[in-house]
Short mmCIF file of C-alpha atoms in Angstrom, two decimals:
data_model
loop_
_atom_site.label_atom_id
_atom_site.label_comp_id
_atom_site.label_asym_id
_atom_site.label_seq_id
_atom_site.Cartn_x
_atom_site.Cartn_y
_atom_site.Cartn_z
CA UNK A 1 29.93 10.50 -33.89
CA UNK A 2 26.67 11.39 -35.59
CA UNK A 3 23.50 9.33 -35.09
CA UNK A 4 20.81 10.75 -37.34
CA UNK A 5 20.27 14.33 -36.14
CA UNK A 6 22.20 13.78 -32.89
CA UNK A 7 25.91 14.55 -32.63
CA UNK A 8 28.36 13.37 -29.96
CA UNK A 9 31.72 15.03 -29.38
CA UNK A 10 33.75 12.12 -28.02
CA UNK A 11 37.50 12.67 -28.21
CA UNK A 12 40.10 10.22 -27.05
CA UNK A 13 43.69 9.88 -28.09
CA UNK A 14 45.78 6.76 -27.72
CA UNK A 15 48.17 4.58 -29.70
CA UNK A 16 45.52 2.02 -30.65
CA UNK A 17 42.43 3.81 -32.06
CA UNK A 18 40.90 0.52 -33.18
CA UNK A 19 40.09 -0.30 -29.55
CA UNK A 20 37.91 2.77 -29.04
CA UNK A 21 34.25 1.89 -28.47
CA UNK A 22 31.08 3.87 -27.99
CA UNK A 23 27.79 2.31 -26.92
CA UNK A 24 24.54 3.92 -28.01
CA UNK A 25 21.01 2.67 -27.39
CA UNK A 26 18.45 3.37 -30.06
CA UNK A 27 15.02 4.26 -28.68
CA UNK A 28 13.10 4.45 -31.96
CA UNK A 29 12.84 2.56 -35.24
CA UNK A 30 14.41 3.95 -38.39
CA UNK A 31 17.48 4.17 -40.59
CA UNK A 32 20.50 6.00 -39.19
CA UNK A 33 23.86 7.14 -40.57
CA UNK A 34 26.86 6.70 -38.30
CA UNK A 35 29.84 8.94 -39.12
CA UNK A 36 33.30 8.72 -37.55
CA UNK A 37 35.65 11.67 -37.89
CA UNK A 38 39.33 10.89 -37.22
CA UNK A 39 41.65 13.79 -36.48
CA UNK A 40 45.45 13.47 -36.52
CA UNK A 41 47.15 16.51 -35.02
CA UNK A 42 50.69 17.12 -36.27
CA UNK A 43 52.08 20.53 -35.42
CA UNK A 44 49.49 22.97 -36.77
CA UNK A 45 48.14 20.79 -39.56
CA UNK A 46 44.98 18.71 -39.46
CA UNK A 47 44.21 15.71 -41.60
CA UNK A 48 40.55 14.65 -41.60
CA UNK A 49 39.23 11.28 -42.64
CA UNK A 50 35.50 10.57 -42.53
CA UNK A 51 33.91 7.15 -42.68
CA UNK A 52 30.15 6.60 -42.73
CA UNK A 53 27.89 3.57 -42.42
CA UNK A 54 24.15 3.27 -42.74
CA UNK A 55 22.28 0.87 -40.48
CA UNK A 56 18.61 0.03 -40.15
CA UNK A 57 17.25 -0.34 -36.63
CA UNK A 58 14.13 -2.32 -35.82
CA UNK A 59 12.94 -1.35 -32.37
CA UNK A 60 13.32 -4.37 -30.09
CA UNK A 61 12.34 -2.63 -26.86
CA UNK A 62 9.08 -1.02 -25.89
CA UNK A 63 7.62 0.17 -22.64
CA UNK A 64 6.52 -2.66 -20.34
CA UNK A 65 2.85 -3.08 -19.51
CA UNK A 66 2.15 -2.77 -15.76
CA UNK A 67 -1.27 -3.43 -14.23
CA UNK A 68 -1.84 -3.84 -10.48
CA UNK A 69 -4.71 -6.26 -9.91
CA UNK A 70 -7.56 -4.43 -8.18
CA UNK A 71 -11.32 -4.29 -8.57
CA UNK A 72 -11.26 -0.55 -7.91
CA UNK A 73 -8.72 2.02 -9.05
CA UNK A 74 -10.03 5.56 -8.56
CA UNK A 75 -9.88 8.02 -5.69
CA UNK A 76 -13.68 7.96 -5.48
CA UNK A 77 -13.81 4.17 -5.52
CA UNK A 78 -10.65 2.98 -3.74
CA UNK A 79 -9.68 -0.38 -2.38
CA UNK A 80 -11.03 -0.38 1.18
CA UNK A 81 -9.57 -2.06 4.24
CA UNK A 82 -9.49 -1.53 7.98
CA UNK A 83 -6.40 -0.65 10.01
CA UNK A 84 -6.08 -4.18 11.44
CA UNK A 85 -6.29 -5.86 8.02
CA UNK A 86 -3.46 -7.14 5.83
CA UNK A 87 -3.16 -6.07 2.19
CA UNK A 88 -1.67 -8.13 -0.64
CA UNK A 89 -1.16 -6.65 -4.10
CA UNK A 90 0.28 -8.13 -7.24
CA UNK A 91 0.78 -6.83 -10.74
CA UNK A 92 0.67 -8.33 -14.22
CA UNK A 93 3.84 -7.39 -16.10
CA UNK A 94 4.35 -7.73 -19.87
CA UNK A 95 7.93 -7.08 -20.95
CA UNK A 96 8.28 -6.14 -24.63
CA UNK A 97 12.07 -5.92 -24.74
CA UNK A 98 13.95 -8.74 -26.46
CA UNK A 99 17.25 -7.62 -24.98
CA UNK A 100 15.91 -7.52 -21.43
CA UNK A 101 17.50 -9.58 -18.72
CA UNK A 102 14.69 -8.88 -16.30
CA UNK A 103 13.15 -5.89 -14.57
CA UNK A 104 13.61 -3.72 -11.52
CA UNK A 105 10.50 -3.28 -9.34
CA UNK A 106 9.95 -0.41 -6.93
CA UNK A 107 6.86 0.03 -4.73
CA UNK A 108 5.85 3.39 -3.27
CA UNK A 109 3.08 4.38 -0.84
CA UNK A 110 2.00 8.03 -0.56
CA UNK A 111 -0.61 9.78 1.57
CA UNK A 112 -2.72 11.70 -0.97
CA UNK A 113 -3.60 14.42 1.57
CA UNK A 114 -0.20 15.22 3.07
CA UNK A 115 2.01 13.89 0.28
CA UNK A 116 4.07 12.01 2.85
CA UNK A 117 5.65 8.74 1.74
CA UNK A 118 5.58 5.63 3.91
CA UNK A 119 8.67 3.46 4.29
CA UNK A 120 8.16 0.29 2.27
CA UNK A 121 10.18 -2.90 2.51
CA UNK A 122 10.98 -3.43 -1.15
CA UNK A 123 10.43 -6.93 -2.53
CA UNK A 124 12.00 -6.41 -5.99
CA UNK A 125 9.05 -8.45 -7.21
CA UNK A 126 5.71 -7.63 -8.87
CA UNK A 127 3.85 -8.44 -5.66
CA UNK A 128 3.93 -7.02 -2.16
CA UNK A 129 2.30 -7.75 1.20
CA UNK A 130 1.55 -5.12 3.83
CA UNK A 131 1.12 -6.34 7.39
CA UNK A 132 -1.81 -5.37 9.58
CA UNK A 133 -1.66 -1.84 11.04
CA UNK A 134 0.93 -0.77 8.43
CA UNK A 135 -1.32 1.97 7.07
CA UNK A 136 -2.43 4.80 9.36
CA UNK A 137 -6.03 5.91 8.81
CA UNK A 138 -6.37 7.79 5.53
CA UNK A 139 -6.24 7.45 1.75
CA UNK A 140 -3.10 6.37 -0.08
CA UNK A 141 -1.73 5.63 -3.52
CA UNK A 142 0.21 2.40 -3.83
CA UNK A 143 2.35 2.51 -6.98
CA UNK A 144 4.64 0.06 -8.75
CA UNK A 145 7.37 1.31 -11.10
CA UNK A 146 9.04 -1.18 -13.46
CA UNK A 147 12.39 -0.51 -15.20
CA UNK A 148 13.66 -2.76 -17.97
CA UNK A 149 17.10 -4.26 -17.30
CA UNK A 150 19.94 -3.96 -18.21
CA UNK A 151 19.10 -0.79 -20.19
CA UNK A 152 20.34 2.43 -18.57
CA UNK A 153 17.83 4.54 -16.66
CA UNK A 154 18.32 7.61 -18.88
CA UNK A 155 16.51 5.82 -21.70
CA UNK A 156 13.34 5.89 -19.66
CA UNK A 157 12.18 2.39 -20.66
CA UNK A 158 9.88 2.08 -17.66
CA UNK A 159 6.20 2.08 -16.78
CA UNK A 160 4.14 2.33 -13.62
CA UNK A 161 0.66 1.78 -12.25
CA UNK A 162 -1.11 2.92 -9.07
CA UNK A 163 -4.14 1.98 -7.00
CA UNK A 164 -5.94 3.97 -4.33
CA UNK A 165 -6.34 2.49 -0.85
CA UNK A 166 -8.73 3.81 1.81
CA UNK A 167 -7.88 2.73 5.39
CA UNK A 168 -10.53 3.05 8.10
CA UNK A 169 -10.74 2.16 11.77
CA UNK A 170 -11.70 -1.40 12.71
CA UNK A 171 -14.88 -2.07 14.62
CA UNK A 172 -14.44 -2.83 18.31
CA UNK A 173 -14.97 -6.42 19.36
CA UNK A 174 -17.35 -6.80 22.30
CA UNK A 175 -18.12 -10.13 23.97
CA UNK A 176 -19.57 -11.23 27.29
CA UNK A 177 -18.03 -14.30 28.88
CA UNK A 178 -20.40 -17.27 29.01
CA UNK A 179 -23.52 -18.31 27.12
CA UNK A 180 -26.10 -15.99 25.60
CA UNK A 181 -28.80 -16.98 28.14
CA UNK A 182 -28.45 -17.06 31.95
CA UNK A 183 -30.83 -18.33 34.60
CA UNK A 184 -30.59 -16.55 37.93
CA UNK A 185 -32.78 -17.26 40.93
CA UNK A 186 -34.32 -14.44 42.90
CA UNK A 187 -31.87 -13.11 45.43
CA UNK A 188 -28.80 -14.41 43.56
CA UNK A 189 -26.09 -12.15 42.14
CA UNK A 190 -25.66 -11.92 38.37
CA UNK A 191 -22.05 -11.29 37.35
CA UNK A 192 -21.20 -10.34 33.77
CA UNK A 193 -17.67 -10.04 32.36
CA UNK A 194 -17.15 -8.17 29.09
CA UNK A 195 -13.52 -7.17 29.65
CA UNK A 196 -11.90 -10.58 29.09
CA UNK A 197 -12.82 -11.03 25.43
CA UNK A 198 -13.55 -7.46 24.31
CA UNK A 199 -10.73 -5.63 22.52
CA UNK A 200 -9.73 -3.05 19.92
CA UNK A 201 -8.31 -4.77 16.79
CA UNK A 202 -6.39 -1.60 15.91
CA UNK A 203 -4.45 -1.73 19.18
CA UNK A 204 -1.09 -3.49 19.20
CA UNK A 205 -1.95 -5.15 22.51
CA UNK A 206 -5.52 -6.13 21.52
CA UNK A 207 -6.88 -5.86 25.05
CA UNK A 208 -9.67 -3.95 26.80
CA UNK A 209 -7.43 -1.66 28.83
CA UNK A 210 -8.46 1.55 27.04
CA UNK A 211 -12.10 0.62 26.41
CA UNK A 212 -15.15 2.14 28.09
CA UNK A 213 -18.18 -0.10 28.64
CA UNK A 214 -21.85 0.87 28.66
CA UNK A 215 -24.38 -1.69 29.88
CA UNK A 216 -28.01 -1.67 28.77
CA UNK A 217 -30.98 -3.72 29.93
CA UNK A 218 -34.28 -4.35 28.14
CA UNK A 219 -37.11 -6.80 28.68
CA UNK A 220 -36.58 -9.82 26.44
CA UNK A 221 -38.61 -9.74 23.24
CA UNK A 222 -39.26 -6.00 23.23
CA UNK A 223 -37.91 -4.03 20.28
CA UNK A 224 -38.00 -0.48 18.88
CA UNK A 225 -37.98 1.07 22.34
CA UNK A 226 -37.61 4.85 22.30
CA UNK A 227 -37.57 5.47 26.08
CA UNK A 228 -34.15 5.46 27.73
CA UNK A 229 -33.59 5.67 31.48
CA UNK A 230 -30.20 5.87 33.19
CA UNK A 231 -29.83 3.90 36.40
CA UNK A 232 -26.93 4.17 38.86
CA UNK A 233 -26.43 0.66 40.24
CA UNK A 234 -24.54 2.02 43.23
CA UNK A 235 -27.61 3.91 44.46
CA UNK A 236 -30.52 1.52 43.89
CA UNK A 237 -31.78 -0.94 46.49
CA UNK A 238 -31.68 -4.72 46.01
CA UNK A 239 -35.46 -4.83 45.68
CA UNK A 240 -35.71 -2.12 43.02
CA UNK A 241 -36.59 -3.38 39.56
CA UNK A 242 -33.96 -2.58 36.95
CA UNK A 243 -35.38 -3.84 33.65
CA UNK A 244 -38.80 -2.29 33.12
CA UNK A 245 -41.15 -3.12 30.28
CA UNK A 246 -41.28 -0.45 27.59
CA UNK A 247 -37.90 1.15 28.21
CA UNK A 248 -34.17 0.76 27.68
CA UNK A 249 -32.24 0.98 30.92
CA UNK A 250 -28.65 2.22 30.78
CA UNK A 251 -26.74 0.76 33.73
CA UNK A 252 -23.92 2.73 35.26
CA UNK A 253 -21.70 1.90 38.19
CA UNK A 254 -18.12 2.13 39.38
CA UNK A 255 -17.42 -1.29 37.84
CA UNK A 256 -18.99 -0.73 34.42
CA UNK A 257 -15.95 1.08 33.03
CA UNK A 258 -13.83 -2.04 33.60
CA UNK A 259 -16.24 -4.29 31.76
CA UNK A 260 -17.38 -6.10 34.90
CA UNK A 261 -21.00 -5.84 36.05
CA UNK A 262 -22.48 -7.31 39.22
CA UNK A 263 -26.24 -7.13 39.90
CA UNK A 264 -27.72 -8.47 43.13
#
């Protein structure tokens, strides 16, 4: 079989030659000559019969257009999210193949520093959702490859698009139980609890178990203080003044690491 400048040596012998079929996919426009050479082998003699046909092909398939929706798409200006944040991506697909019965979608995630690929649960759709904490900290390419169906892969009728994603650590959440203002009479004990509602969003458990707490005290209304004094609550007397005008006092004690502070 000869298709233009391409020749195929396809030999098959059987009693019913009319049933022989060969499928060929044209990948370009143009006019092609198809030649069939029939060989009948009898003893040492060969009888050749050549039949040719000319057909005109109008290209009915072109590469699909793939565009992942993103406001940013460069390594210097990537899509940014924190480790505890979900990511949803979808792509606009334009299929220019009249013979297509659909498309095959494949998503890939690659660390641009190490080249390591992350395991992705394929959706076989032009959109994908990544759950929180899926991405380790770093920069990644998220790519979508689209193959036109049912054309064979060797034709290469496919396109792809990629976006860059930068994943950073989430900010810690710190909160003290109770209202913002407390009234305490002289001689009473002030108890503050920051461990109950403080947590690390990047932690699977989202608790304060691995957090360290630092307590600071300033006189209300004073700002831009550049004097810092460290006070050990376990060593001061009950009558010693902790918050002093004009300074920031850093409070330390055996209970501060747990997020609980008690001042008498």
